[in-house]
Amino acid sequence: MKVIPSIDLMNGNVVRLVRGDPANKVVYSDNPIETARKWEAAGADMLHVVDLDATLRTGINNNEIVFKIIDSVKIPVQVAGGIRSINAINEMLNKNAAKVVLGTIAYKEPDSIRQIAKKKIEKLVISIDQNNGRVMIDGWREASSYGIVDAINLFMSMGIREFLLTSIDRDGTLNGPDVTTLSLASSFANSLIIASGGISSLEDIIRVRSAGCCSVILGKAVYEGKISIGRVKAIA
């Protein structure tokens, strides 16, 4: 199981939100490049970099910082947040992003995803940000017409296998992962599920691994020293 710390960017800073609420924000660093190198040195398999300004349509983005992070580390960088057009997908891939995580565009323009998957399928990760079984989009502020099973079936029919599953009510809370939903998603043959949200302990890592997930994203717990990348890797 891959161990992937998250670097969430807002106004150039590394932050964490609780349940995606910008009013409930903690700033951990004003130096995202230093943070990226720190997690790389700690043994991270990949970085998950999220542009929260682009996600929440604040009027700015952190693209230049994202590109600098990609150039500053040797491990793969997966990018997410506000990537809502084919041009934006291509820009990230042209800047050597290892993966792009797609949410809103995937659910609003599935035909566009079907077309790009024909050439770049191994680069695509579909985000399943769920609340009470419903996939949420546009910065978690709008309910899509998809349930979890519907979403997985749709994109797996295109040949896409990798999904980032976040249970919104757990995100940033340290209240433990949503093992039931992770197990459901992992039960689909050939699916690759990245677990995100609520992880606070090594016991949580074991539970995520036992649910069948291929990767785990670490957020608040690693920034607050509740777990370390090294210890997570030892059991992952």
PDB file of C-alpha atoms in Angstrom:
ATOM      1  CA  MET A   1       0.000   0.000   0.000  1.00  0.00           C
ATOM      2  CA  LYS A   2       1.439   3.369  -1.037  1.00  0.00           C
ATOM      3  CA  VAL A   3       1.842   6.092   1.567  1.00  0.00           C
ATOM      4  CA  ILE A   4       0.926   9.527   0.188  1.00  0.00           C
ATOM      5  CA  PRO A   5       1.043  12.701   2.302  1.00  0.00           C
ATOM      6  CA  SER A   6      -1.186  15.519   1.145  1.00  0.00           C
ATOM      7  CA  ILE A   7      -0.074  19.106   0.572  1.00  0.00           C
ATOM      8  CA  ASP A   8      -3.188  21.279   0.482  1.00  0.00           C
ATOM      9  CA  LEU A   9      -2.518  24.764  -0.864  1.00  0.00           C
ATOM     10  CA  MET A  10      -4.441  27.938  -0.112  1.00  0.00           C
ATOM     11  CA  ASN A  11      -3.067  31.403  -0.867  1.00  0.00           C
ATOM     12  CA  GLY A  12       0.409  29.915  -1.147  1.00  0.00           C
ATOM     13  CA  ASN A  13       0.324  28.235   2.261  1.00  0.00           C
ATOM     14  CA  VAL A  14       0.093  24.598   3.315  1.00  0.00           C
ATOM     15  CA  VAL A  15      -3.214  24.198   5.150  1.00  0.00           C
ATOM     16  CA  ARG A  16      -5.737  21.651   6.329  1.00  0.00           C
ATOM     17  CA  LEU A  17      -9.481  22.193   6.328  1.00  0.00           C
ATOM     18  CA  VAL A  18     -12.086  20.338   8.364  1.00  0.00           C
ATOM     19  CA  ARG A  19     -14.733  18.778   6.110  1.00  0.00           C
ATOM     20  CA  GLY A  20     -13.647  21.112   3.311  1.00  0.00           C
ATOM     21  CA  ASP A  21     -14.726  24.259   5.167  1.00  0.00           C
ATOM     22  CA  PRO A  22     -12.390  27.207   4.478  1.00  0.00           C
ATOM     23  CA  ALA A  23     -13.645  28.868   7.657  1.00  0.00           C
ATOM     24  CA  ASN A  24     -12.203  25.944   9.618  1.00  0.00           C
ATOM     25  CA  LYS A  25      -8.587  26.136   8.483  1.00  0.00           C
ATOM     26  CA  VAL A  26      -5.190  25.538  10.069  1.00  0.00           C
ATOM     27  CA  VAL A  27      -2.034  26.857   8.376  1.00  0.00           C
ATOM     28  CA  TYR A  28       0.937  24.506   8.799  1.00  0.00           C
ATOM     29  CA  SER A  29       3.570  26.145   6.599  1.00  0.00           C
ATOM     30  CA  ASP A  30       4.215  29.108   4.336  1.00  0.00           C
ATOM     31  CA  ASN A  31       6.803  27.074   2.398  1.00  0.00           C
ATOM     32  CA  PRO A  32       5.160  24.312   0.307  1.00  0.00           C
ATOM     33  CA  ILE A  33       8.454  23.396  -1.397  1.00  0.00           C
ATOM     34  CA  GLU A  34      10.120  22.761   1.937  1.00  0.00           C
ATOM     35  CA  THR A  35       7.117  20.686   3.009  1.00  0.00           C
ATOM     36  CA  ALA A  36       7.296  18.593  -0.160  1.00  0.00           C
ATOM     37  CA  ARG A  37      10.981  17.888   0.361  1.00  0.00           C
ATOM     38  CA  LYS A  38      10.349  17.044   4.014  1.00  0.00           C
ATOM     39  CA  TRP A  39       7.784  14.367   3.126  1.00  0.00           C
ATOM     40  CA  GLU A  40      10.000  13.032   0.353  1.00  0.00           C
ATOM     41  CA  ALA A  41      12.918  12.704   2.780  1.00  0.00           C
ATOM     42  CA  ALA A  42      10.620  10.951   5.263  1.00  0.00           C
ATOM     43  CA  GLY A  43       9.975   8.207   2.714  1.00  0.00           C
ATOM     44  CA  ALA A  44       6.701   9.141   1.029  1.00  0.00           C
ATOM     45  CA  ASP A  45       5.913   7.071  -2.059  1.00  0.00           C
ATOM     46  CA  MET A  46       4.100   9.968  -3.752  1.00  0.00           C
ATOM     47  CA  LEU A  47       2.753  13.430  -2.931  1.00  0.00           C
ATOM     48  CA  HIS A  48      -0.887  14.454  -3.245  1.00  0.00           C
ATOM     49  CA  VAL A  49      -1.009  18.191  -3.997  1.00  0.00           C
ATOM     50  CA  VAL A  50      -4.376  19.938  -3.830  1.00  0.00           C
ATOM     51  CA  ASP A  51      -5.086  23.483  -5.011  1.00  0.00           C
ATOM     52  CA  LEU A  52      -7.882  24.529  -2.655  1.00  0.00           C
ATOM     53  CA  ASP A  53      -8.159  28.003  -4.170  1.00  0.00           C
ATOM     54  CA  ALA A  54      -8.917  26.487  -7.563  1.00  0.00           C
ATOM     55  CA  THR A  55     -11.261  23.971  -5.938  1.00  0.00           C
ATOM     56  CA  LEU A  56     -13.234  26.654  -4.106  1.00  0.00           C
ATOM     57  CA  ARG A  57     -13.091  29.198  -6.964  1.00  0.00           C
ATOM     58  CA  THR A  58     -11.549  31.900  -4.772  1.00  0.00           C
ATOM     59  CA  GLY A  59     -10.352  33.784  -7.854  1.00  0.00           C
ATOM     60  CA  ILE A  60      -6.728  32.694  -7.643  1.00  0.00           C
ATOM     61  CA  ASN A  61      -4.821  29.466  -8.125  1.00  0.00           C
ATOM     62  CA  ASN A  62      -1.563  27.914  -6.956  1.00  0.00           C
ATOM     63  CA  ASN A  63      -0.441  26.471 -10.284  1.00  0.00           C
ATOM     64  CA  GLU A  64       3.078  27.883 -10.132  1.00  0.00           C
ATOM     65  CA  ILE A  65       3.638  26.396  -6.702  1.00  0.00           C
ATOM     66  CA  VAL A  66       2.281  23.042  -7.893  1.00  0.00           C
ATOM     67  CA  PHE A  67       4.726  23.081 -10.817  1.00  0.00           C
ATOM     68  CA  LYS A  68       7.627  24.009  -8.510  1.00  0.00           C
ATOM     69  CA  ILE A  69       6.780  21.113  -6.201  1.00  0.00           C
ATOM     70  CA  ILE A  70       6.814  18.701  -9.158  1.00  0.00           C
ATOM     71  CA  ASP A  71      10.231  20.025 -10.187  1.00  0.00           C
ATOM     72  CA  SER A  72      11.613  19.987  -6.629  1.00  0.00           C
ATOM     73  CA  VAL A  73      11.140  16.312  -5.755  1.00  0.00           C
ATOM     74  CA  LYS A  74      12.050  13.011  -7.355  1.00  0.00           C
ATOM     75  CA  ILE A  75       8.973  11.084  -6.221  1.00  0.00           C
ATOM     76  CA  PRO A  76       5.731  11.201  -8.262  1.00  0.00           C
ATOM     77  CA  VAL A  77       3.290  14.037  -7.651  1.00  0.00           C
ATOM     78  CA  GLN A  78      -0.449  13.545  -7.999  1.00  0.00           C
ATOM     79  CA  VAL A  79      -2.348  16.811  -8.492  1.00  0.00           C
ATOM     80  CA  ALA A  80      -5.914  17.651  -7.599  1.00  0.00           C
ATOM     81  CA  GLY A  81      -8.255  20.553  -7.076  1.00  0.00           C
ATOM     82  CA  GLY A  82     -10.124  22.652  -9.610  1.00  0.00           C
ATOM     83  CA  ILE A  83      -8.955  20.743 -12.693  1.00  0.00           C
ATOM     84  CA  ARG A  84     -12.171  21.293 -14.624  1.00  0.00           C
ATOM     85  CA  SER A  85     -11.184  21.320 -18.298  1.00  0.00           C
ATOM     86  CA  ILE A  86      -9.294  19.210 -20.811  1.00  0.00           C
ATOM     87  CA  ASN A  87      -6.802  22.059 -21.198  1.00  0.00           C
ATOM     88  CA  ALA A  88      -6.174  22.060 -17.439  1.00  0.00           C
ATOM     89  CA  ILE A  89      -5.649  18.288 -17.470  1.00  0.00           C
ATOM     90  CA  ASN A  90      -3.174  18.545 -20.331  1.00  0.00           C
ATOM     91  CA  GLU A  91      -1.342  21.445 -18.680  1.00  0.00           C
ATOM     92  CA  MET A  92      -0.757  19.418 -15.527  1.00  0.00           C
ATOM     93  CA  LEU A  93       0.403  16.373 -17.460  1.00  0.00           C
ATOM     94  CA  ASN A  94       2.680  18.494 -19.641  1.00  0.00           C
ATOM     95  CA  LYS A  95       4.264  19.808 -16.440  1.00  0.00           C
ATOM     96  CA  ASN A  96       5.074  16.202 -15.450  1.00  0.00           C
ATOM     97  CA  ALA A  97       2.300  15.516 -12.958  1.00  0.00           C
ATOM     98  CA  ALA A  98       2.260  11.748 -12.447  1.00  0.00           C
ATOM     99  CA  LYS A  99      -1.533  11.661 -12.012  1.00  0.00           C
ATOM    100  CA  VAL A 100      -4.446  14.062 -12.211  1.00  0.00           C
ATOM    101  CA  VAL A 101      -7.413  13.653  -9.890  1.00  0.00           C
ATOM    102  CA  LEU A 102     -10.702  14.592 -11.525  1.00  0.00           C
ATOM    103  CA  GLY A 103     -13.969  15.404  -9.822  1.00  0.00           C
ATOM    104  CA  THR A 104     -16.398  17.972 -11.203  1.00  0.00           C
ATOM    105  CA  ILE A 105     -15.449  17.563 -14.873  1.00  0.00           C
ATOM    106  CA  ALA A 106     -15.692  13.784 -14.601  1.00  0.00           C
ATOM    107  CA  TYR A 107     -19.299  13.907 -13.457  1.00  0.00           C
ATOM    108  CA  LYS A 108     -20.441  16.827 -15.607  1.00  0.00           C
ATOM    109  CA  GLU A 109     -18.600  15.830 -18.792  1.00  0.00           C
ATOM    110  CA  PRO A 110     -18.127  12.042 -18.722  1.00  0.00           C
ATOM    111  CA  ASP A 111     -17.808  11.945 -22.523  1.00  0.00           C
ATOM    112  CA  SER A 112     -14.754  14.212 -22.273  1.00  0.00           C
ATOM    113  CA  ILE A 113     -13.193  11.827 -19.776  1.00  0.00           C
ATOM    114  CA  ARG A 114     -13.987   8.885 -22.039  1.00  0.00           C
ATOM    115  CA  GLN A 115     -12.086  10.580 -24.858  1.00  0.00           C
ATOM    116  CA  ILE A 116      -9.022  11.522 -22.836  1.00  0.00           C
ATOM    117  CA  ALA A 117      -8.945   8.064 -21.259  1.00  0.00           C
ATOM    118  CA  LYS A 118      -8.260   6.584 -24.688  1.00  0.00           C
ATOM    119  CA  LYS A 119      -4.787   8.151 -24.624  1.00  0.00           C
ATOM    120  CA  LYS A 120      -3.939   8.857 -20.984  1.00  0.00           C
ATOM    121  CA  ILE A 121      -5.901   6.353 -18.937  1.00  0.00           C
ATOM    122  CA  GLU A 122      -2.986   5.466 -16.665  1.00  0.00           C
ATOM    123  CA  LYS A 123      -2.735   9.135 -15.620  1.00  0.00           C
ATOM    124  CA  LEU A 124      -6.361   9.529 -14.511  1.00  0.00           C
ATOM    125  CA  VAL A 125      -7.750   9.159 -11.001  1.00  0.00           C
ATOM    126  CA  ILE A 126     -11.447   9.747 -10.386  1.00  0.00           C
ATOM    127  CA  SER A 127     -12.390  11.474  -7.161  1.00  0.00           C
ATOM    128  CA  ILE A 128     -15.319  10.055  -5.206  1.00  0.00           C
ATOM    129  CA  ASP A 129     -16.055  12.671  -2.547  1.00  0.00           C
ATOM    130  CA  GLN A 130     -19.113  11.247  -0.872  1.00  0.00           C
ATOM    131  CA  ASN A 131     -21.607  12.453   1.675  1.00  0.00           C
ATOM    132  CA  ASN A 132     -24.311  10.013   2.769  1.00  0.00           C
ATOM    133  CA  GLY A 133     -23.633   7.913  -0.308  1.00  0.00           C
ATOM    134  CA  ARG A 134     -23.955  10.799  -2.785  1.00  0.00           C
ATOM    135  CA  VAL A 135     -20.955  12.022  -4.798  1.00  0.00           C
ATOM    136  CA  MET A 136     -20.335  15.721  -4.170  1.00  0.00           C
ATOM    137  CA  ILE A 137     -18.704  18.067  -6.695  1.00  0.00           C
ATOM    138  CA  ASP A 138     -17.637  21.715  -7.097  1.00  0.00           C
ATOM    139  CA  GLY A 139     -15.627  21.877  -3.900  1.00  0.00           C
ATOM    140  CA  TRP A 140     -18.072  19.559  -2.098  1.00  0.00           C
ATOM    141  CA  ARG A 141     -20.821  22.184  -2.384  1.00  0.00           C
ATOM    142  CA  GLU A 142     -23.016  20.529  -5.011  1.00  0.00           C
ATOM    143  CA  ALA A 143     -24.545  17.068  -5.057  1.00  0.00           C
ATOM    144  CA  SER A 144     -24.063  15.170  -8.311  1.00  0.00           C
ATOM    145  CA  SER A 145     -26.587  12.688  -9.677  1.00  0.00           C
ATOM    146  CA  TYR A 146     -24.234   9.795  -8.871  1.00  0.00           C
ATOM    147  CA  GLY A 147     -24.032   7.387  -5.999  1.00  0.00           C
ATOM    148  CA  ILE A 148     -20.803   5.595  -5.159  1.00  0.00           C
ATOM    149  CA  VAL A 149     -21.639   2.405  -7.037  1.00  0.00           C
ATOM    150  CA  ASP A 150     -22.925   4.353 -10.067  1.00  0.00           C
ATOM    151  CA  ALA A 151     -19.695   6.332 -10.236  1.00  0.00           C
ATOM    152  CA  ILE A 152     -17.407   3.327 -10.014  1.00  0.00           C
ATOM    153  CA  ASN A 153     -19.416   1.421 -12.615  1.00  0.00           C
ATOM    154  CA  LEU A 154     -19.389   4.371 -15.028  1.00  0.00           C
ATOM    155  CA  PHE A 155     -15.663   5.010 -14.967  1.00  0.00           C
ATOM    156  CA  MET A 156     -14.624   1.378 -14.819  1.00  0.00           C
ATOM    157  CA  SER A 157     -16.657   0.909 -18.006  1.00  0.00           C
ATOM    158  CA  MET A 158     -14.207   3.400 -19.567  1.00  0.00           C
ATOM    159  CA  GLY A 159     -11.275   1.327 -18.325  1.00  0.00           C
ATOM    160  CA  ILE A 160     -10.383   3.684 -15.461  1.00  0.00           C
ATOM    161  CA  ARG A 161      -9.462   1.701 -12.356  1.00  0.00           C
ATOM    162  CA  GLU A 162      -8.126   4.209  -9.850  1.00  0.00           C
ATOM    163  CA  PHE A 163     -10.403   6.120  -7.464  1.00  0.00           C
ATOM    164  CA  LEU A 164      -9.692   8.533  -4.627  1.00  0.00           C
ATOM    165  CA  LEU A 165     -12.416   8.001  -2.052  1.00  0.00           C
ATOM    166  CA  THR A 166     -13.049  10.637   0.593  1.00  0.00           C
ATOM    167  CA  SER A 167     -15.910  10.494   3.064  1.00  0.00           C
ATOM    168  CA  ILE A 168     -16.488  14.192   3.615  1.00  0.00           C
ATOM    169  CA  ASP A 169     -17.776  13.884   7.168  1.00  0.00           C
ATOM    170  CA  ARG A 170     -14.443  12.315   8.193  1.00  0.00           C
ATOM    171  CA  ASP A 171     -12.064  14.648   6.352  1.00  0.00           C
ATOM    172  CA  GLY A 172      -9.785  16.637   8.648  1.00  0.00           C
ATOM    173  CA  THR A 173     -11.491  15.276  11.778  1.00  0.00           C
ATOM    174  CA  LEU A 174      -9.067  12.528  12.916  1.00  0.00           C
ATOM    175  CA  ASN A 175     -12.187  10.473  13.674  1.00  0.00           C
ATOM    176  CA  GLY A 176     -11.067   7.390  11.775  1.00  0.00           C
ATOM    177  CA  PRO A 177     -11.588   6.224   8.180  1.00  0.00           C
ATOM    178  CA  ASP A 178     -14.933   5.186   6.704  1.00  0.00           C
ATOM    179  CA  VAL A 179     -14.015   1.520   6.428  1.00  0.00           C
ATOM    180  CA  THR A 180     -17.484   0.443   5.306  1.00  0.00           C
ATOM    181  CA  THR A 181     -17.430   2.668   2.230  1.00  0.00           C
ATOM    182  CA  LEU A 182     -13.788   1.882   1.471  1.00  0.00           C
ATOM    183  CA  SER A 183     -14.556  -1.845   1.604  1.00  0.00           C
ATOM    184  CA  LEU A 184     -17.521  -1.383  -0.725  1.00  0.00           C
ATOM    185  CA  ALA A 185     -15.400   0.442  -3.294  1.00  0.00           C
ATOM    186  CA  SER A 186     -12.562  -2.065  -3.001  1.00  0.00           C
ATOM    187  CA  SER A 187     -14.956  -4.950  -3.627  1.00  0.00           C
ATOM    188  CA  PHE A 188     -15.188  -4.039  -7.320  1.00  0.00           C
ATOM    189  CA  ALA A 189     -12.940  -6.379  -9.280  1.00  0.00           C
ATOM    190  CA  ASN A 190      -9.730  -4.664 -10.428  1.00  0.00           C
ATOM    191  CA  SER A 191     -10.532  -1.374  -8.699  1.00  0.00           C
ATOM    192  CA  LEU A 192      -7.669   0.547  -7.071  1.00  0.00           C
ATOM    193  CA  ILE A 193      -8.924   2.593  -4.138  1.00  0.00           C
ATOM    194  CA  ILE A 194      -6.969   5.428  -2.520  1.00  0.00           C
ATOM    195  CA  ALA A 195      -8.236   6.043   1.007  1.00  0.00           C
ATOM    196  CA  SER A 196      -8.564   9.586   2.327  1.00  0.00           C
ATOM    197  CA  GLY A 197     -10.175  11.169   5.355  1.00  0.00           C
ATOM    198  CA  GLY A 198     -10.182  10.703   9.107  1.00  0.00           C
ATOM    199  CA  ILE A 199      -6.964   8.717   9.553  1.00  0.00           C
ATOM    200  CA  SER A 200      -5.348   9.383  12.930  1.00  0.00           C
ATOM    201  CA  SER A 201      -3.449   6.269  14.038  1.00  0.00           C
ATOM    202  CA  LEU A 202      -1.509   3.216  12.943  1.00  0.00           C
ATOM    203  CA  GLU A 203      -4.589   1.170  13.779  1.00  0.00           C
ATOM    204  CA  ASP A 204      -6.451   3.202  11.153  1.00  0.00           C
ATOM    205  CA  ILE A 205      -3.752   2.334   8.612  1.00  0.00           C
ATOM    206  CA  ILE A 206      -4.232  -1.361   9.335  1.00  0.00           C
ATOM    207  CA  ARG A 207      -7.998  -0.984   8.925  1.00  0.00           C
ATOM    208  CA  VAL A 208      -7.569   0.781   5.574  1.00  0.00           C
ATOM    209  CA  ARG A 209      -5.159  -1.894   4.383  1.00  0.00           C
ATOM    210  CA  SER A 210      -7.565  -4.627   5.490  1.00  0.00           C
ATOM    211  CA  ALA A 211     -10.370  -2.895   3.555  1.00  0.00           C
ATOM    212  CA  GLY A 212      -8.388  -3.585   0.370  1.00  0.00           C
ATOM    213  CA  CYS A 213      -7.120  -0.086  -0.428  1.00  0.00           C
ATOM    214  CA  CYS A 214      -4.023   0.278  -2.627  1.00  0.00           C
ATOM    215  CA  SER A 215      -2.901   3.630  -1.178  1.00  0.00           C
ATOM    216  CA  VAL A 216      -3.549   5.896   1.770  1.00  0.00           C
ATOM    217  CA  ILE A 217      -3.433   9.683   1.914  1.00  0.00           C
ATOM    218  CA  LEU A 218      -2.144  11.233   5.125  1.00  0.00           C
ATOM    219  CA  GLY A 219      -3.228  14.697   6.125  1.00  0.00           C
ATOM    220  CA  LYS A 220      -3.805  16.258   9.523  1.00  0.00           C
ATOM    221  CA  ALA A 221      -2.428  13.278  11.455  1.00  0.00           C
ATOM    222  CA  VAL A 222       1.035  13.535   9.916  1.00  0.00           C
ATOM    223  CA  TYR A 223       1.146  17.345  10.186  1.00  0.00           C
ATOM    224  CA  GLU A 224       0.303  17.160  13.884  1.00  0.00           C
ATOM    225  CA  GLY A 225       2.737  14.344  14.597  1.00  0.00           C
ATOM    226  CA  LYS A 226       0.133  11.728  15.538  1.00  0.00           C
ATOM    227  CA  ILE A 227       1.705   9.297  13.057  1.00  0.00           C
ATOM    228  CA  SER A 228       4.912   9.313  11.037  1.00  0.00           C
ATOM    229  CA  ILE A 229       5.450   8.337   7.428  1.00  0.00           C
ATOM    230  CA  GLY A 230       8.192   5.930   8.465  1.00  0.00           C
ATOM    231  CA  ARG A 231       5.976   4.019  10.894  1.00  0.00           C
ATOM    232  CA  VAL A 232       3.086   3.972   8.434  1.00  0.00           C
ATOM    233  CA  LYS A 233       5.361   2.543   5.730  1.00  0.00           C
ATOM    234  CA  ALA A 234       6.518  -0.178   8.097  1.00  0.00           C
ATOM    235  CA  ILE A 235       2.998  -1.604   8.258  1.00  0.00           C
ATOM    236  CA  ALA A 236       1.507  -0.421   4.968  1.00  0.00           C
TER     237      ALA A 236
END
